[in-house]
Coordinates of C-alpha atoms in Angstrom, one line a residue:
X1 CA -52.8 65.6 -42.4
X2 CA -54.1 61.9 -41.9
X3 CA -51.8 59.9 -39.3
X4 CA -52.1 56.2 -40.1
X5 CA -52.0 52.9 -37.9
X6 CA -48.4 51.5 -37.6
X7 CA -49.6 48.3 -39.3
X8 CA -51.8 50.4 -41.8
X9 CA -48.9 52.8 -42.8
X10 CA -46.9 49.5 -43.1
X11 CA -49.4 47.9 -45.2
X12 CA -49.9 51.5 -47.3
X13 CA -45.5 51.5 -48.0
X14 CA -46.2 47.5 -48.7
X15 CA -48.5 47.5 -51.3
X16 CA -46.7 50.5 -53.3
X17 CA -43.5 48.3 -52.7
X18 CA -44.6 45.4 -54.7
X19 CA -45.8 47.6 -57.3
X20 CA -42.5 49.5 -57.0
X21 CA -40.3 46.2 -57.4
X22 CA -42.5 44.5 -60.1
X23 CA -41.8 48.2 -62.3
X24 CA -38.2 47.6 -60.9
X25 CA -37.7 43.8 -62.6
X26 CA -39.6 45.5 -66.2
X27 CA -36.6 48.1 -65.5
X28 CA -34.3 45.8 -65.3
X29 CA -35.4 42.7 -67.5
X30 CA -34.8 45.6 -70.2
X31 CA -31.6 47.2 -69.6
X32 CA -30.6 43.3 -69.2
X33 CA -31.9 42.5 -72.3
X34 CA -30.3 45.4 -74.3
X35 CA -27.2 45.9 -72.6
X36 CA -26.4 42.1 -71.8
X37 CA -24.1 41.3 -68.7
X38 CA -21.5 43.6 -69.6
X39 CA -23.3 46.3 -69.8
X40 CA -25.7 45.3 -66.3
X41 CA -21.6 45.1 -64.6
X42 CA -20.7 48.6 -65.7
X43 CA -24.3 50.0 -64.4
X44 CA -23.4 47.9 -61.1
X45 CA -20.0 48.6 -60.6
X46 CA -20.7 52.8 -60.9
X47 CA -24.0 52.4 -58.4
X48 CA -22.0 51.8 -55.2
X49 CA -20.5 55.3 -55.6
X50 CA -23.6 56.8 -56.2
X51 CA -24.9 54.9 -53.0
X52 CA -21.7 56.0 -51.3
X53 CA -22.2 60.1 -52.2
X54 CA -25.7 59.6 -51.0
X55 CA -25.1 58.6 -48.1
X56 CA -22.7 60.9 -47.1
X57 CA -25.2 64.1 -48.3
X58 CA -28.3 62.5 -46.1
X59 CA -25.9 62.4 -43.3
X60 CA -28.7 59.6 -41.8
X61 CA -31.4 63.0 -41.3
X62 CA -34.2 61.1 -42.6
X63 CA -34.4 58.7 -40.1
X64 CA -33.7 61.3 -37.2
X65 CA -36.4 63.8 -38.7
X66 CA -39.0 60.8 -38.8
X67 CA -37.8 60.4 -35.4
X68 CA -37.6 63.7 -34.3
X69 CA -40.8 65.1 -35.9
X70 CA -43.1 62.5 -34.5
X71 CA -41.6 63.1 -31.0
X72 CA -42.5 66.9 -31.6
X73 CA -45.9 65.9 -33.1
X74 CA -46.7 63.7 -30.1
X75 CA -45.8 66.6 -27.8
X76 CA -47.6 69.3 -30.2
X77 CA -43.9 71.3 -30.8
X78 CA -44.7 72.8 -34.3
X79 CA -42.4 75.1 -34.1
X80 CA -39.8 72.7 -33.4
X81 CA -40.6 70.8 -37.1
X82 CA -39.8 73.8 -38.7
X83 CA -36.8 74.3 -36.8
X84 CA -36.2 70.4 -37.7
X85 CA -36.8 71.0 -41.7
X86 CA -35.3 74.1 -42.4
X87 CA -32.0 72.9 -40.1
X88 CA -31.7 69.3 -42.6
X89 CA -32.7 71.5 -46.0
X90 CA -29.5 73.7 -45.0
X91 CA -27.3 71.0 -44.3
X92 CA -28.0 68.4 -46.9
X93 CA -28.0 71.4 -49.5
X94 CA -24.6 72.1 -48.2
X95 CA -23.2 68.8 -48.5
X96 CA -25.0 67.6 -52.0
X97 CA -23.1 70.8 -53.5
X98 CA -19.8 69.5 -52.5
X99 CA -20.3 66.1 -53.4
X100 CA -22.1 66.5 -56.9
X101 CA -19.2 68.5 -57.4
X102 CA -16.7 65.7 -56.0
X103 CA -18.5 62.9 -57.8
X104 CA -18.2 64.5 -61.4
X105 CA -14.2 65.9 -60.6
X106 CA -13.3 62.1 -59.3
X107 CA -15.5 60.3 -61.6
X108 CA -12.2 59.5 -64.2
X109 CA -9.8 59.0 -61.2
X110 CA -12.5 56.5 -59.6
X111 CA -12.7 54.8 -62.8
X112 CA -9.2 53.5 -63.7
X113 CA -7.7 53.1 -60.5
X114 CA -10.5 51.6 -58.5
X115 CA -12.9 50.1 -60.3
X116 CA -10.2 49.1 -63.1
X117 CA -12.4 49.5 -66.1
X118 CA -12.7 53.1 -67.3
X119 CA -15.7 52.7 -68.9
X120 CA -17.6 53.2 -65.9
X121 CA -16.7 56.8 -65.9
X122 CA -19.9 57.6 -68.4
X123 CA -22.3 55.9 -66.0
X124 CA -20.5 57.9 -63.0
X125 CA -21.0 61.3 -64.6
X126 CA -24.5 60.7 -65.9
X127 CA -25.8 59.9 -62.1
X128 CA -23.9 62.5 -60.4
X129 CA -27.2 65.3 -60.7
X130 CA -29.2 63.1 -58.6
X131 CA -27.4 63.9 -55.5
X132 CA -29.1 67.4 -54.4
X133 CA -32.1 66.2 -56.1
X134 CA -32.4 62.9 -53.5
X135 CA -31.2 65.3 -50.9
X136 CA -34.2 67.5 -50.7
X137 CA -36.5 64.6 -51.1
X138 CA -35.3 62.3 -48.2
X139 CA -35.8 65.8 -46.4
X140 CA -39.4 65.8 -47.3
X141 CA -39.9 62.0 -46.9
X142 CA -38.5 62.3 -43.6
X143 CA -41.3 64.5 -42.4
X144 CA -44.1 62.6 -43.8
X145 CA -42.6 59.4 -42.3
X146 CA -42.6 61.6 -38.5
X147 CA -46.0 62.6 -39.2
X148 CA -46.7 58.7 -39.5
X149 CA -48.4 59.2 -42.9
X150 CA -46.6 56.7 -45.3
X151 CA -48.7 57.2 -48.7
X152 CA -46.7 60.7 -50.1
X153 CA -43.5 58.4 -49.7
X154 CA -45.3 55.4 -51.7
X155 CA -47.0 57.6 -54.2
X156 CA -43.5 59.4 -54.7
X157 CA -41.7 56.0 -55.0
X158 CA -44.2 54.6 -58.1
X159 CA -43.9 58.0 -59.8
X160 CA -40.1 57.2 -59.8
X161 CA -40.2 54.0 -61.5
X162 CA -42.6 55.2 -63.7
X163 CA -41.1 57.9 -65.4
X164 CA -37.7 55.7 -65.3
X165 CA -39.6 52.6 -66.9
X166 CA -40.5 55.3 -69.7
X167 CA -37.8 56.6 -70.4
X168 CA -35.0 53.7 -69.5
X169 CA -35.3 51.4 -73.3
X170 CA -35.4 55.1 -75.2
X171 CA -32.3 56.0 -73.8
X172 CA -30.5 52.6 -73.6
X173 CA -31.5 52.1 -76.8
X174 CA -30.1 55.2 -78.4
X175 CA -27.1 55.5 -77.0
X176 CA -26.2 52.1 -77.3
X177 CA -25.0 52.5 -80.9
X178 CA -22.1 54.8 -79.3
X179 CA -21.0 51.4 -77.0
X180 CA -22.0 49.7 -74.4
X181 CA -20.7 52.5 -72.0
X182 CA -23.0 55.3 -73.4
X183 CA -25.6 52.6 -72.6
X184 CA -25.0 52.4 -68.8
X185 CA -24.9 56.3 -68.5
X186 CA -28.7 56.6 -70.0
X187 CA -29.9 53.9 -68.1
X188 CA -28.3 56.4 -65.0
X189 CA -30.0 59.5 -66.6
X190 CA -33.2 57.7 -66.5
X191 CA -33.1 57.7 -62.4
X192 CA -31.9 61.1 -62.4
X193 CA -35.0 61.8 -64.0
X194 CA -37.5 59.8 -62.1
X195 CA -35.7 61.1 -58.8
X196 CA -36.6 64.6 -60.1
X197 CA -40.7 64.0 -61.1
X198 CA -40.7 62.2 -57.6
X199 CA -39.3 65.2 -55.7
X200 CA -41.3 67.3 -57.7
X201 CA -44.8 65.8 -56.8
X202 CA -43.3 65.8 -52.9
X203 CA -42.6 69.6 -53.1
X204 CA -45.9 69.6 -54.4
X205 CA -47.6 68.1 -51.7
X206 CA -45.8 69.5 -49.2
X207 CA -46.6 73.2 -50.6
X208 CA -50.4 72.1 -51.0
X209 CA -50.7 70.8 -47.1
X210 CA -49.7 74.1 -45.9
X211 CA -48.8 72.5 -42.3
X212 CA -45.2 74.1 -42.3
X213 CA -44.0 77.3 -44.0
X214 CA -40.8 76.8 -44.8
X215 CA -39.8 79.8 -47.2
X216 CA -41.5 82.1 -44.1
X217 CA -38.6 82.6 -42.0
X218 CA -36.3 80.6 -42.9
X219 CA -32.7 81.9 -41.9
X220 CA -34.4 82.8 -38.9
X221 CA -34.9 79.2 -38.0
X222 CA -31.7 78.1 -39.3
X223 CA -29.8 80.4 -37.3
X224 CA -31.3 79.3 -34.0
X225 CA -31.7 75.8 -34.6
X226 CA -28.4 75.0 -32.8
X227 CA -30.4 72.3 -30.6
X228 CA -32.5 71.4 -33.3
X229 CA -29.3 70.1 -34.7
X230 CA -28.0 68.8 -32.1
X231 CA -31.0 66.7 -31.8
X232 CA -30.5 65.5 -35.0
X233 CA -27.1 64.7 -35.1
X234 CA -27.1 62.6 -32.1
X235 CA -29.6 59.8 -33.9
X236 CA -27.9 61.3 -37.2
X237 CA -24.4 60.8 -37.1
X238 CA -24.6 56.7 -35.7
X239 CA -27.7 56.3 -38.3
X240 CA -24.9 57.9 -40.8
X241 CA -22.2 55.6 -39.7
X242 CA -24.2 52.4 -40.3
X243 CA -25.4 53.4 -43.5
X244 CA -21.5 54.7 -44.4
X245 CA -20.0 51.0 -43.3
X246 CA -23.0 49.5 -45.5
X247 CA -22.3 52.4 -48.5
X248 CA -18.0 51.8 -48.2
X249 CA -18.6 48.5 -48.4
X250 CA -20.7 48.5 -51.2
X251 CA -18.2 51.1 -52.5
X252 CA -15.0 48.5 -52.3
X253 CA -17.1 45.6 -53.2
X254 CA -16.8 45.9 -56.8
X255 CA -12.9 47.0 -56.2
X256 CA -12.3 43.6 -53.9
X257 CA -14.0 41.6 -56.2
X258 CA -12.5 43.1 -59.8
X259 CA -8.9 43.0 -57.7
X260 CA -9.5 39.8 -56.6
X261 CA -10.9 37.8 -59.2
X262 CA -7.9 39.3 -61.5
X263 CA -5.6 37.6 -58.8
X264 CA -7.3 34.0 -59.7
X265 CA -6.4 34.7 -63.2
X266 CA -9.5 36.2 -64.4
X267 CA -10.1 38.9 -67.3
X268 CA -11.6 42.3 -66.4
X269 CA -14.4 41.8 -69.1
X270 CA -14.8 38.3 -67.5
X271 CA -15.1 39.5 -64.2
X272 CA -17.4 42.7 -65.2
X273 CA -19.3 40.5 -66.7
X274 CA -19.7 37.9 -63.6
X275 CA -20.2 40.4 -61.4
X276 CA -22.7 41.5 -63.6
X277 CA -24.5 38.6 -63.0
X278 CA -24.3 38.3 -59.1
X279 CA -25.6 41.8 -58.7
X280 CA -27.6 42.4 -61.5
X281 CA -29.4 39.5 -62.2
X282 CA -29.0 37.4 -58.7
X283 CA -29.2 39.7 -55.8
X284 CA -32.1 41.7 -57.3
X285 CA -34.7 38.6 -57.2
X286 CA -33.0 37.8 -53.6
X287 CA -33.8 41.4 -52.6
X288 CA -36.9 41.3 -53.9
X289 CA -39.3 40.8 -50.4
X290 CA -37.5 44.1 -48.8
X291 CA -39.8 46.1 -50.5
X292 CA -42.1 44.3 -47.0
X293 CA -38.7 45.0 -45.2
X294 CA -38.4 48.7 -45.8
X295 CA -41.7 49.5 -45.4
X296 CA -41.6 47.8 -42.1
X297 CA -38.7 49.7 -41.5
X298 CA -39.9 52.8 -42.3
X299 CA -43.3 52.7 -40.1
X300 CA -41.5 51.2 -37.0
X301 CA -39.2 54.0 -36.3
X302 CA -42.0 57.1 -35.9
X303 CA -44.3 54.1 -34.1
X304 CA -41.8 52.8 -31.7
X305 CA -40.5 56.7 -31.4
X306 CA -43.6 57.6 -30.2
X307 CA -44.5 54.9 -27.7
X308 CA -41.0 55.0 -26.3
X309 CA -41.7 58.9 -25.6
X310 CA -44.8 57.8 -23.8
X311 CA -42.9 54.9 -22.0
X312 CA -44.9 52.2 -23.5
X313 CA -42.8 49.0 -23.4
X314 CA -45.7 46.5 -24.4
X315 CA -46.5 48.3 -27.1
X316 CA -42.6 48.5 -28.5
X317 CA -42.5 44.7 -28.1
X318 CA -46.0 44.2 -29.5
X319 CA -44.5 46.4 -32.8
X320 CA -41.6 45.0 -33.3
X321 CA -43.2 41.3 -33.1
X322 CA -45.6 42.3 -35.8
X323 CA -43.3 43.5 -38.0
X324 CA -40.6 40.1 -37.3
X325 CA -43.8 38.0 -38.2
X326 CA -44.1 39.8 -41.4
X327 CA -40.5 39.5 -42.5
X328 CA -40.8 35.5 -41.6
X329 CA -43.7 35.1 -43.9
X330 CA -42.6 37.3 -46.7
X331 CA -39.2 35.7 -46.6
X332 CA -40.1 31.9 -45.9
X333 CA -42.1 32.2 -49.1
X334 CA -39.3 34.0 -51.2
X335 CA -36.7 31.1 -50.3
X336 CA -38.9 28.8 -51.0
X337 CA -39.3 30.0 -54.8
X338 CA -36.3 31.3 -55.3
X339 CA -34.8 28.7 -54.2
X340 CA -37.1 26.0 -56.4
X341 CA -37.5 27.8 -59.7
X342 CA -34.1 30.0 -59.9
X343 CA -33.1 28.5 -63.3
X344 CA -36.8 28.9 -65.3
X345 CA -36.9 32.5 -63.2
X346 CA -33.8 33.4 -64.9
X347 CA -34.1 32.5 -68.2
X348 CA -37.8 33.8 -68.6
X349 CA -36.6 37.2 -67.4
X350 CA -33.3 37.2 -68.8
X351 CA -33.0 34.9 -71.5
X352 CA -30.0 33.1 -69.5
X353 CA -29.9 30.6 -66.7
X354 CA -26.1 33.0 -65.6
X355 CA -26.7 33.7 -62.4
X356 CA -28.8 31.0 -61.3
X357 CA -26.2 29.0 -59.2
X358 CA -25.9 32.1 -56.8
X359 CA -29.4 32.4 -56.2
X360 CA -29.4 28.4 -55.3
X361 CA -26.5 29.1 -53.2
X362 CA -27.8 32.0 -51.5
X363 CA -31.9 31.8 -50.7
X364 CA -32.3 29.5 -47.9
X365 CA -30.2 31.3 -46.0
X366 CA -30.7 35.4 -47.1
X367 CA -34.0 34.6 -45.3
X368 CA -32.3 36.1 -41.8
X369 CA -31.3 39.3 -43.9
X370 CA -35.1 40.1 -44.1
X371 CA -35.2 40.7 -40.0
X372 CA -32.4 43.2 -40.4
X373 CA -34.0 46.2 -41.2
X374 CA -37.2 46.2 -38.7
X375 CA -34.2 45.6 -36.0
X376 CA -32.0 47.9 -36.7
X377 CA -34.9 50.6 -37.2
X378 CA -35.9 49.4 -33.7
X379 CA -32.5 50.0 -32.3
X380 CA -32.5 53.9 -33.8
X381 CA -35.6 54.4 -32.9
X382 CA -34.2 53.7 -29.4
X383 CA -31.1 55.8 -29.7
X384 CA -29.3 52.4 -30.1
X385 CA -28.3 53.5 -33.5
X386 CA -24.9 53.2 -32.1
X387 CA -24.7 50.0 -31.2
X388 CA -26.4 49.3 -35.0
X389 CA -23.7 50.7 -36.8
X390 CA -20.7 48.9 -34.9
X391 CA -22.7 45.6 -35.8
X392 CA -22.6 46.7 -39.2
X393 CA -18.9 47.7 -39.1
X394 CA -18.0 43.4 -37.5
X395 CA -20.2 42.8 -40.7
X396 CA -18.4 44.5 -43.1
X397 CA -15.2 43.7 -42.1
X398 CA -15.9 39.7 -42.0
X399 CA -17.3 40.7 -46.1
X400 CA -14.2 42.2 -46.9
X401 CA -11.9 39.7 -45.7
X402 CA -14.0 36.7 -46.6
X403 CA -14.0 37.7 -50.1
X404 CA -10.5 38.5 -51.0
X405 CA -9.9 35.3 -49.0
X406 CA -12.0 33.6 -51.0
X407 CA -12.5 35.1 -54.4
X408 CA -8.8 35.3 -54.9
X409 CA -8.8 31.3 -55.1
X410 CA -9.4 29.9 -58.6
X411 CA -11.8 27.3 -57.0
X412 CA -14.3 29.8 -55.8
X413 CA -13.8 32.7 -57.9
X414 CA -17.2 34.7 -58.1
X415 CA -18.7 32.1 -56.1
X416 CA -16.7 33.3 -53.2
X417 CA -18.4 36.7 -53.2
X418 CA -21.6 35.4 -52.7
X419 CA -20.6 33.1 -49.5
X420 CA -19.0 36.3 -48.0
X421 CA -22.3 38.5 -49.2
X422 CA -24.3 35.4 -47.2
X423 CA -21.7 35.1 -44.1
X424 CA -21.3 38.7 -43.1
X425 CA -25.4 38.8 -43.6
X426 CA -26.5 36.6 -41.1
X427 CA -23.9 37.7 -39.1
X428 CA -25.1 41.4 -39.1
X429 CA -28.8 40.5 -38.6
X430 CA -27.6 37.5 -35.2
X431 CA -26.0 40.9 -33.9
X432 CA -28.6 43.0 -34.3
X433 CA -31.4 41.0 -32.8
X434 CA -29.1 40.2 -30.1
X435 CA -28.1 43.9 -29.2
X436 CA -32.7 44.4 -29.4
X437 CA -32.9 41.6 -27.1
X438 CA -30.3 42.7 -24.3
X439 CA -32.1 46.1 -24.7
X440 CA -35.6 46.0 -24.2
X441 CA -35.9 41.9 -23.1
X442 CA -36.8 41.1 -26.6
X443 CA -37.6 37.3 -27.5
X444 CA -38.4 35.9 -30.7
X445 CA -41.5 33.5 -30.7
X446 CA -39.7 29.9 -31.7
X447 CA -43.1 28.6 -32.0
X448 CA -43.3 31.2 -34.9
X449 CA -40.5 30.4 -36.5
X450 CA -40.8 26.4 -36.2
X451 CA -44.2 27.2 -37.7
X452 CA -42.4 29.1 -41.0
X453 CA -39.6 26.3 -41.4
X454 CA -42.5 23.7 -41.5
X455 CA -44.4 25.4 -44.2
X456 CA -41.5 25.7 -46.6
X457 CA -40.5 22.5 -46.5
X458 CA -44.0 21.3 -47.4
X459 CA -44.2 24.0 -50.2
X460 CA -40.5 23.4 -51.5
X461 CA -41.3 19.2 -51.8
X462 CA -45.0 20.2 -53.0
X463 CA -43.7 22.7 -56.0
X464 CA -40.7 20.4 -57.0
X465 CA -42.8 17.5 -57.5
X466 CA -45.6 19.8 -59.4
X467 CA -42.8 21.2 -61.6
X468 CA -41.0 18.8 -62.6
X469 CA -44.4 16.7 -63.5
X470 CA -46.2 19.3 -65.8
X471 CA -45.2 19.1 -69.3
X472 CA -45.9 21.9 -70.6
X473 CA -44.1 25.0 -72.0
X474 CA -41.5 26.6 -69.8
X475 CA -43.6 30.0 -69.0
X476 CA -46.8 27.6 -68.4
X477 CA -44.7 25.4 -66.2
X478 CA -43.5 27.8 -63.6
X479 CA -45.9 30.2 -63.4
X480 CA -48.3 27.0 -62.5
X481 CA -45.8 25.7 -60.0
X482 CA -45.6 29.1 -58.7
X483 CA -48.9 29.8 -58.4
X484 CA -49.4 26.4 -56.6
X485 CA -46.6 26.8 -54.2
X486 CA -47.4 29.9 -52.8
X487 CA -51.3 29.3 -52.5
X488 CA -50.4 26.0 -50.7
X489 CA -47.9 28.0 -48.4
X490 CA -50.0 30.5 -47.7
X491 CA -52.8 28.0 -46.5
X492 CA -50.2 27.1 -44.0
X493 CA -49.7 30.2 -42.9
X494 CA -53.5 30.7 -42.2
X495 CA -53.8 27.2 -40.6
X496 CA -50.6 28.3 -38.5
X497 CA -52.0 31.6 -37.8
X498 CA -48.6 33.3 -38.7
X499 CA -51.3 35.2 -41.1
X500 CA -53.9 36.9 -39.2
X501 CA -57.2 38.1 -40.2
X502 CA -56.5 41.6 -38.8
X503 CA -53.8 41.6 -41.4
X504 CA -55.7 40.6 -44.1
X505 CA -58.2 43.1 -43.8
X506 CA -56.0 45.9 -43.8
X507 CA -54.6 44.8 -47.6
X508 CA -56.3 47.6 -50.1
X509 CA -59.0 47.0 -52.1
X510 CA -59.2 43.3 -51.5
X511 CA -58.5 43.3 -47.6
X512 CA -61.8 43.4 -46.5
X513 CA -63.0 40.6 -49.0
X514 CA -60.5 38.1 -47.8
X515 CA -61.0 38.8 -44.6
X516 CA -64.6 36.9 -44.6
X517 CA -62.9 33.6 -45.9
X518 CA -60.0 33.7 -42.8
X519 CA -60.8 31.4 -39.7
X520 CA -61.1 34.0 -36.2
X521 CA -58.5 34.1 -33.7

């Protein structure tokens, strides 16, 4: 099996990602387009219990088996990956039984008494077979992530959208006659399906490298994997709890909010329909540079697993710089657009400017959400994962209160969602970088981030003035003002050397081209 480079498995998980999240918005754009921001709400509002379930089946294994595994891989244990694997199979087979099973019994309960509209039970039931189908792949995923080999995970990711782009408008489309409910649930069944040809081309993988014989053996190494487990579960079960605060609260969001809002006086369509639009058309674009995030994520935990076994502090600080550096560029660049062209963004992709005003509200500062995931990866990695879940926990809490506080008052309404979503952000990410920097002695580079601010304030003035200047058709004008902006920031970044030519050439197929043009140092 090839091991890869932390910055080149990083850059591998990147480039996938943006393929990955471009499939996601033609997903999207088409479910929004047929199902309109009703139907986007009642997709929305049954997601967080899917999210929820999931969680609690993973039981946070895959980031302890990338942990674990590249531990035993640095040491040359192969008996203890085995041990690793075919302890999580049995466990995370256990648990997706007995919550597939939960999901589809609650699924009319849920609907009517939390999330108040019990049309979300269709969406609920088609979703629940994904459960042991994610279960065994985040298994698999886990492993290649220990091994440090990122491309089975990013190869396995585009497969997913793929088949779910194919089949998403077929199924929309014909059970939309039947309402707008029957809708929702084969847009689910579309994921359930792409989950599947994604674990299928894993298993396949997997089967073809040979490395591990799982099927050889296997009760045998279940049975004596007591320590194996235990291993697990002690980066596992904090890993689990940070994931369950974020996964709760993504559960009772939609509850707050629908509760709430009906407190200001509004209707349960009207508020479906709003939420809708926060989640479904908003956050999505503000989300959209994690794809750099996760892959970041995902590399630094094996990498900075590895060096901490080998007790190599430079090289933890050198990793996690890297990957902070990264998440300022990518993010600087996505506020900056976001930010600027929200309103033509939103009508060119979903024939509406709804949802608009949050992204305005939102961008500049969902830039610090970006740093979150490389940090808290940093702090598992570093069997800190405790101290990253009762971050997440203050977080969670301040989102909870500051939206019924706020949401429940006519004046702010929906709008008060999105200022708790922002508050309880940056407030997660200042307590997570924090937590790294009493650790290890972490600093971030101020220079580095002065650098970043400077550049998007010469990009945002640069792109208004260019937009609102050029006449022409609304599709000409921003992808031109676009374009414009993010070659001009970019320059900056190369001037500012936030952009390094080592980076660069690392980029596939046109890495090494660029990398000729880029000034040394």
């Amino acid at each position: 099996m090839t091991k890869q480079t932390f910055l080149k498995g990083t850059i591998t998980l990147i480039a996938a990602g943006l393929l990955i999240r471009l499939l996601g918005f033609v997903n999207r754009i088409v479910v929004a387009r047929l199902m309109g921001e009703e139907g986007v709400g009642l997709y929305m509002m049954a997601v967080p219990t899917l999210v929820l379930t999931i969680t609690l089946t993973q039981l946070g294994l895959p980031v302890a088996i990338s942990k674990r595994v590249a531990e035993a891989d640095a040491l040359g244990q192969t008996s203890k990956v085995k041990q690793i694997l075919s302890v999580s199979l049995a466990l995370t087979g256990m648990l997706s039984m007995i919550f597939t099973a939960g999901m589809i019994l609650l699924a009319q309960w849920v609907s009517q008494h939390l999330l108040t509209d019990e049309r979300t039970m269709y969406p609920l039931m088609a979703i629940a077979p994904i459960v042991p189908i994610i279960a065994v792949s985040s298994v698999i995923r886990g492993y290649f992530q220990g091994k440090q080999n990122m491309r089975p995970s990013a190869i396995s990711q585009l497969i997913e959208q793929i088949v779910r782009i194919s089949l998403v408008a077929v199924l929309t489309s014909l059970f939309l006659p039947y309402g707008v409910e029957f809708a929702a649930a084969g847009a689910m069944f579309s994921v359930v399906i792409g989950e599947l040809a994604s674990l299928s081309y894993m298993m396949w993988l997997f089967k073809r490298q040979k490395t591990v014989a799982i099927r050889k053996g296997f009760l045998r190494a279940v049975r004596s994997g007591g320590e194996a487990l235990q291993d697990l579960l002690r980066i596992a079960l904090p890993t689990t709890g940070s994931r369950l605060v974020g996964s709760v609260s993504y559960f009772f969001e939609p509850i707050v909010v629908a509760q709430s809002l009906a407190i200001a006086g509004v209707a349960t369509a009207v508020a479906t329909k709003q939420y809708g639009e926060l989640t479904g058309f908003a956050m999505p674009l503000l989300f959209l540079p994690s794809f750099i995030t996760h892959a970041l994520s995902v590399s630094l935990v094996p990498a900075i697993s590895e060096a901490a076994a080998k007790q190599q502090t430079k090289l933890i600080h050198y990793r996690l710089q890297q990957a902070l550096r990264l998440c300022m560029v990518s993010g600087g660049l996505s506020a900056v657009v976001l930010y600027l062209y929200a309103v033509p963004l939103m009508e060119l992709m979903y024939g509406t400017s709804n949802g608009a005003r949050f992204i305005e509200l939102m961008a500049p500062l969902f830039l610090l959400y970006y740093f979150q995931g490389p940090l808290q990866s940093t702090l598992q990695a570093l069997d800190y994962a405790k101290a990253a879940m009762i971050n997440s926990i203050i977080g969670t809490l301040l989102k909870m209160v500051a939206i019924f506080a706020l949401a429940t008052q006519p004046n702010f309404g929906i709008m008060g969602v999105a200022i708790a979503i922002i508050a309880s952000t940056i407030l997660v990410t200042l307590l997570h970088f924090f937590t790294v920097a009493k650790t290890i002695g972490f600093h971030l580079y101020a220079r580095d981030f002065i650098k970043t601010v400077v550049a998007m304030g010469a990009s945002m003035t640069a792109g208004a003035y260019w937009f609102t200047t050029n006449p022409s058709a609304l599709l000409t004008s921003t992808l031109i003002a676009i374009t414009a902006t993010t070659v001009l920031y970019l320059i900056l970044m190369v001037v500012f050397r936030l952009i390094k030519r080592s980076d660069v050439a690392r980029i596939p197929v046109i890495g090494k081209w660029l990398f000729a043009f880029l000034p040394k140092g």
